[in-house]
Short mmCIF file of C-alpha atoms and ligand atoms in Angstrom, two decimals:
data_model
loop_
_atom_site.label_atom_id
_atom_site.label_comp_id
_atom_site.label_asym_id
_atom_site.label_seq_id
_atom_site.Cartn_x
_atom_site.Cartn_y
_atom_site.Cartn_z
CA MET A 1 0.00 0.00 0.00
CA ALA A 2 2.86 2.33 0.76
CA GLU A 3 4.13 1.85 -2.79
CA ALA A 4 0.69 2.46 -4.31
CA GLY A 5 0.39 5.62 -2.21
CA ARG A 6 3.81 6.80 -3.29
CA ILE A 7 2.91 6.44 -6.96
CA VAL A 8 -0.23 8.52 -6.33
CA ALA A 9 1.89 11.25 -4.69
CA GLU A 10 4.47 11.14 -7.48
CA THR A 11 1.71 11.43 -10.09
CA PHE A 12 0.53 14.70 -8.54
CA GLU A 13 4.14 15.94 -8.63
CA ALA A 14 4.39 14.90 -12.28
CA ILE A 15 1.28 16.79 -13.42
CA LYS A 16 1.08 19.80 -11.14
CA ASP A 17 3.22 22.17 -13.20
CA SER A 18 0.99 21.46 -16.21
CA ILE A 19 -2.11 22.65 -14.34
CA ALA A 20 -2.20 26.11 -15.91
CA PRO A 21 -4.34 28.22 -18.21
CA ASP A 22 -5.11 26.56 -21.59
CA VAL A 23 -4.35 22.95 -20.70
CA SER A 24 -7.32 20.64 -21.22
CA THR A 25 -8.30 18.20 -18.51
CA GLU A 26 -7.98 15.39 -21.07
CA GLU A 27 -4.32 16.36 -21.55
CA LEU A 28 -3.79 16.23 -17.78
CA ASP A 29 -5.49 12.84 -17.68
CA ARG A 30 -3.11 11.54 -20.32
CA LEU A 31 -0.08 12.82 -18.40
CA ALA A 32 -1.32 11.10 -15.24
CA SER A 33 -2.12 7.86 -17.02
CA ASP A 34 1.27 7.72 -18.80
CA PHE A 35 3.09 8.38 -15.52
CA ILE A 36 1.17 5.71 -13.56
CA LEU A 37 1.75 3.08 -16.25
CA LYS A 38 5.45 3.98 -16.44
CA LYS A 39 5.68 3.30 -12.69
CA GLY A 40 4.12 -0.14 -13.13
CA GLY A 41 0.78 0.87 -11.62
CA GLU A 42 -2.74 0.87 -13.01
CA PRO A 43 -5.19 3.78 -12.91
CA ALA A 44 -7.64 2.62 -10.24
CA PHE A 45 -10.68 4.61 -11.34
CA LYS A 46 -10.67 3.61 -15.02
CA GLY A 47 -13.42 1.03 -15.50
CA TYR A 48 -14.61 1.37 -11.90
CA ARG A 49 -18.41 1.16 -12.33
CA GLY A 50 -17.78 2.23 -15.90
CA TYR A 51 -15.79 5.40 -15.05
CA PRO A 52 -13.98 6.31 -18.30
CA ALA A 53 -10.76 8.07 -17.19
CA THR A 54 -7.66 7.93 -14.99
CA MET A 55 -8.47 10.95 -12.89
CA CYS A 56 -11.47 13.01 -11.90
CA SER A 57 -11.08 16.71 -12.69
CA SER A 58 -13.78 18.86 -11.11
CA ILE A 59 -13.76 22.55 -12.04
CA ASN A 60 -15.20 25.39 -9.89
CA GLU A 61 -18.79 24.43 -8.93
CA GLN A 62 -18.05 20.80 -9.80
CA VAL A 63 -17.61 18.91 -6.54
CA VAL A 64 -16.25 15.49 -7.52
CA HIS A 65 -16.19 12.96 -10.38
CA GLY A 66 -15.76 15.50 -13.19
CA ILE A 67 -14.75 13.59 -16.32
CA PRO A 68 -11.66 14.89 -18.17
CA SER A 69 -12.58 16.43 -21.51
CA GLY A 70 -11.39 18.90 -24.12
CA ARG A 71 -12.41 21.76 -21.81
CA ARG A 72 -9.42 24.02 -21.24
CA LEU A 73 -8.64 25.42 -17.82
CA LYS A 74 -8.60 29.16 -17.57
CA GLN A 75 -7.02 31.71 -15.30
CA GLY A 76 -9.06 31.98 -12.08
CA ASP A 77 -10.49 28.43 -12.18
CA ILE A 78 -9.99 25.99 -9.35
CA VAL A 79 -9.73 22.32 -10.30
CA SER A 80 -9.97 19.35 -7.96
CA VAL A 81 -7.88 16.45 -9.22
CA ASP A 82 -8.66 13.02 -7.73
CA LEU A 83 -6.40 10.06 -8.53
CA GLY A 84 -6.28 6.41 -7.59
CA VAL A 85 -3.58 3.82 -8.33
CA ARG A 86 -3.55 0.05 -8.03
CA TYR A 87 -0.10 -1.44 -7.53
CA LYS A 88 0.62 -5.11 -6.83
CA GLY A 89 -2.98 -5.56 -5.75
CA PHE A 90 -3.13 -2.59 -3.37
CA TYR A 91 -4.78 0.80 -3.76
CA GLY A 92 -3.88 4.41 -3.01
CA ASP A 93 -6.27 7.35 -3.45
CA ALA A 94 -5.78 11.12 -3.04
CA ALA A 95 -7.15 14.45 -4.21
CA VAL A 96 -5.88 18.03 -4.36
CA THR A 97 -7.60 21.25 -5.44
CA TYR A 98 -5.34 23.47 -7.55
CA ALA A 99 -5.59 27.15 -8.41
CA VAL A 100 -5.23 27.85 -12.13
CA GLY A 101 -3.11 31.00 -12.19
CA GLY A 102 -4.33 33.60 -9.71
CA VAL A 103 -7.72 32.91 -8.10
CA SER A 104 -10.08 35.00 -5.98
CA PRO A 105 -9.45 35.43 -2.24
CA ALA A 106 -12.72 33.55 -1.65
CA ALA A 107 -11.46 30.57 -3.65
CA ARG A 108 -8.12 30.66 -1.78
CA THR A 109 -9.87 30.63 1.59
CA LEU A 110 -12.10 27.74 0.53
CA MET A 111 -9.11 25.70 -0.67
CA ARG A 112 -7.03 26.44 2.42
CA THR A 113 -9.90 25.65 4.78
CA THR A 114 -10.64 22.33 3.06
CA GLU A 115 -7.00 21.27 3.20
CA GLU A 116 -6.80 22.29 6.86
CA ALA A 117 -9.98 20.30 7.54
CA LEU A 118 -8.39 17.23 5.93
CA TRP A 119 -5.32 17.52 8.18
CA LEU A 120 -7.46 18.04 11.28
CA GLY A 121 -9.38 14.90 10.30
CA ILE A 122 -6.16 12.96 9.77
CA ALA A 123 -4.96 14.05 13.22
CA GLN A 124 -7.99 12.27 14.72
CA ALA A 125 -7.17 9.01 12.92
CA VAL A 126 -5.43 7.49 15.94
CA GLU A 127 -5.87 4.14 17.63
CA GLY A 128 -8.77 4.14 20.07
CA ASN A 129 -10.66 7.06 18.50
CA ARG A 130 -13.84 6.40 16.54
CA VAL A 131 -14.56 7.02 12.87
CA SER A 132 -16.81 9.97 13.59
CA ASP A 133 -14.06 11.77 15.52
CA ILE A 134 -12.49 12.32 12.09
CA ALA A 135 -15.84 13.50 10.72
CA HIS A 136 -16.48 15.89 13.56
CA ALA A 137 -13.05 17.57 13.33
CA ILE A 138 -13.56 18.15 9.61
CA GLN A 139 -17.09 19.50 9.95
CA LYS A 140 -16.24 21.80 12.85
CA HIS A 141 -13.41 23.44 10.95
CA ALA A 142 -15.25 23.92 7.65
CA GLU A 143 -18.50 25.11 9.17
CA GLY A 144 -16.61 27.33 11.61
CA ARG A 145 -15.35 29.22 8.54
CA GLY A 146 -18.88 29.57 7.16
CA PHE A 147 -18.58 26.78 4.57
CA SER A 148 -20.64 23.62 4.23
CA ILE A 149 -19.78 19.92 4.07
CA VAL A 150 -20.99 17.75 1.21
CA ARG A 151 -23.02 14.88 2.64
CA SER A 152 -23.71 12.56 -0.24
CA PHE A 153 -20.09 11.45 -0.70
CA VAL A 154 -17.86 10.08 2.04
CA GLY A 155 -14.36 8.75 2.63
CA HIS A 156 -13.75 5.04 2.92
CA GLY A 157 -11.59 2.16 4.01
CA ILE A 158 -9.05 1.20 1.33
CA GLY A 159 -6.63 -1.69 0.77
CA ARG A 160 -7.08 -4.56 -1.66
CA SER A 161 -10.16 -2.72 -2.94
CA LEU A 162 -10.62 0.97 -3.68
CA HIS A 163 -13.62 1.18 -1.40
CA GLU A 164 -13.76 -0.90 1.79
CA GLU A 165 -15.51 -0.63 5.12
CA PRO A 166 -15.86 1.59 7.05
CA GLN A 167 -17.44 4.62 5.43
CA VAL A 168 -15.72 7.80 6.67
CA PRO A 169 -18.21 10.70 6.60
CA ASN A 170 -17.06 14.31 6.84
CA PHE A 171 -19.84 15.39 9.21
CA GLY A 172 -21.47 14.14 12.40
CA PRO A 173 -21.10 14.11 16.17
CA PRO A 174 -17.85 12.82 17.73
CA GLY A 175 -17.50 9.43 19.43
CA LYS A 176 -19.64 7.35 17.06
CA GLY A 177 -19.00 4.55 14.61
CA PRO A 178 -16.34 1.84 14.56
CA ARG A 179 -13.29 2.19 16.78
CA LEU A 180 -10.03 2.84 14.92
CA LEU A 181 -7.51 0.03 15.18
CA LYS A 182 -3.81 -0.12 14.39
CA GLY A 183 -3.28 -1.04 10.75
CA MET A 184 -6.61 0.25 9.41
CA ALA A 185 -6.18 2.13 6.12
CA LEU A 186 -8.58 4.96 5.35
CA ALA A 187 -9.09 7.43 2.53
CA ILE A 188 -10.20 10.65 4.21
CA GLU A 189 -11.69 13.11 1.73
CA PRO A 190 -13.59 16.25 2.73
CA MET A 191 -15.57 18.03 0.01
CA VAL A 192 -16.40 21.58 1.10
CA ASN A 193 -18.78 24.03 -0.60
CA ALA A 194 -18.67 27.80 -0.37
CA GLY A 195 -22.49 27.88 -0.37
CA GLY A 196 -24.99 25.18 0.60
CA TRP A 197 -24.12 21.50 1.04
CA GLN A 198 -26.59 20.21 -1.58
CA VAL A 199 -25.24 18.70 -4.78
CA LYS A 200 -26.76 17.38 -8.00
CA ILE A 201 -25.46 15.02 -10.65
CA LEU A 202 -25.15 16.18 -14.26
CA ASP A 203 -26.59 14.23 -17.18
CA ASP A 204 -23.25 12.47 -17.79
CA GLY A 205 -24.18 10.39 -14.72
CA TRP A 206 -20.92 11.25 -12.92
CA THR A 207 -20.20 14.94 -12.43
CA ALA A 208 -21.45 16.20 -9.06
CA VAL A 209 -21.99 19.97 -8.90
CA THR A 210 -23.12 22.27 -6.12
CA ALA A 211 -26.88 22.82 -6.34
CA ASP A 212 -26.44 26.58 -5.90
CA GLY A 213 -23.49 26.93 -8.29
CA SER A 214 -21.05 27.91 -5.51
CA LEU A 215 -17.38 26.85 -5.59
CA SER A 216 -16.31 23.52 -4.12
CA ALA A 217 -12.94 22.10 -3.00
CA HIS A 218 -11.79 18.51 -2.35
CA TYR A 219 -8.67 17.17 -0.64
CA GLU A 220 -7.93 13.54 0.13
CA HIS A 221 -5.15 11.35 1.54
CA THR A 222 -4.81 7.64 2.13
CA ILE A 223 -3.60 7.07 5.70
CA VAL A 224 -2.86 4.18 8.05
CA VAL A 225 -3.80 4.19 11.73
CA THR A 226 -0.84 3.35 13.97
CA GLY A 227 -0.12 3.40 17.71
CA ALA A 228 1.13 6.98 17.24
CA GLU A 229 0.79 9.52 14.40
CA PRO A 230 -1.10 8.33 11.32
CA LEU A 231 1.08 7.36 8.36
CA VAL A 232 0.12 9.41 5.31
CA LEU A 233 0.79 7.13 2.35
CA THR A 234 -0.09 9.55 -0.46
CA LYS A 235 2.34 12.26 0.60
CA LEU A 236 6.02 12.27 -0.39
CA PRO A 237 8.38 12.25 2.62
N1 MF3 B 301 -11.75 9.49 -4.53
C1 MF3 B 301 -13.02 9.09 -5.05
C2 MF3 B 301 -13.50 7.92 -4.26
O1 MF3 B 301 -12.74 7.36 -3.57
C3 MF3 B 301 -12.93 8.82 -6.50
C4 MF3 B 301 -13.71 7.71 -7.08
S1 MF3 B 301 -13.92 8.04 -8.74
C5 MF3 B 301 -14.42 6.64 -9.48
O2 MF3 B 301 -14.63 7.56 -4.23
F1 MF3 B 301 -14.39 6.85 -10.72
F2 MF3 B 301 -13.61 5.66 -9.18
F3 MF3 B 301 -15.60 6.33 -9.05
CO1 CO B 302 -11.51 8.19 -2.26
#
């Protein structure tokens, strides 16, 4: 799993300088796919329930599961890139929201808050805590900044499958759900909206957008619960 996670992290490094005005999300998808294959991995999302691409690229009001296309990024957009890799039978999964050129202060604050919420959630992923302690830390931070938490998508266990038990919601009271045990691997992935939490799915059957058209950000890491600090597998040392 550590190796799968490392390939995910390296893929973000490999594509991030190309995330700039005028690149199409299809071109980014190709860069990611080529890199993953070169490393001996397989894109984990391609073919998953019929998903057609290597990454999800969700622009502005798109929340998650945006399908790469000929659409070109433009100055001021934010784009959430979500990537999964399968390597020697194990999965890694992560997401980052990028600014395309300079973006509005509101977009910056949303991105920063969502990333902070992810790290506060990760900090709760310690032996003996419960799954909803992660959720509560994320929700408290995002809502404390006046943002809202998407409810219809959640994080998940991960390992020999992309999605395993338990579900890891990003909202809820603390102290509920399964107890976290040493060795559990989780993909923690807050999706935070600038406006309301409601989302709808576009006619392509995949792309989730905010119902009110407000901006949305998404950050994700694959982590392992240990006796001490969580190990973050999708981050380079
Ligand atoms: N990070 C998302 C998840 O874990 C991405 C899944 S996209 C899909 O659910 F195409 F694989 F569905
Ligand atoms: Co995930």
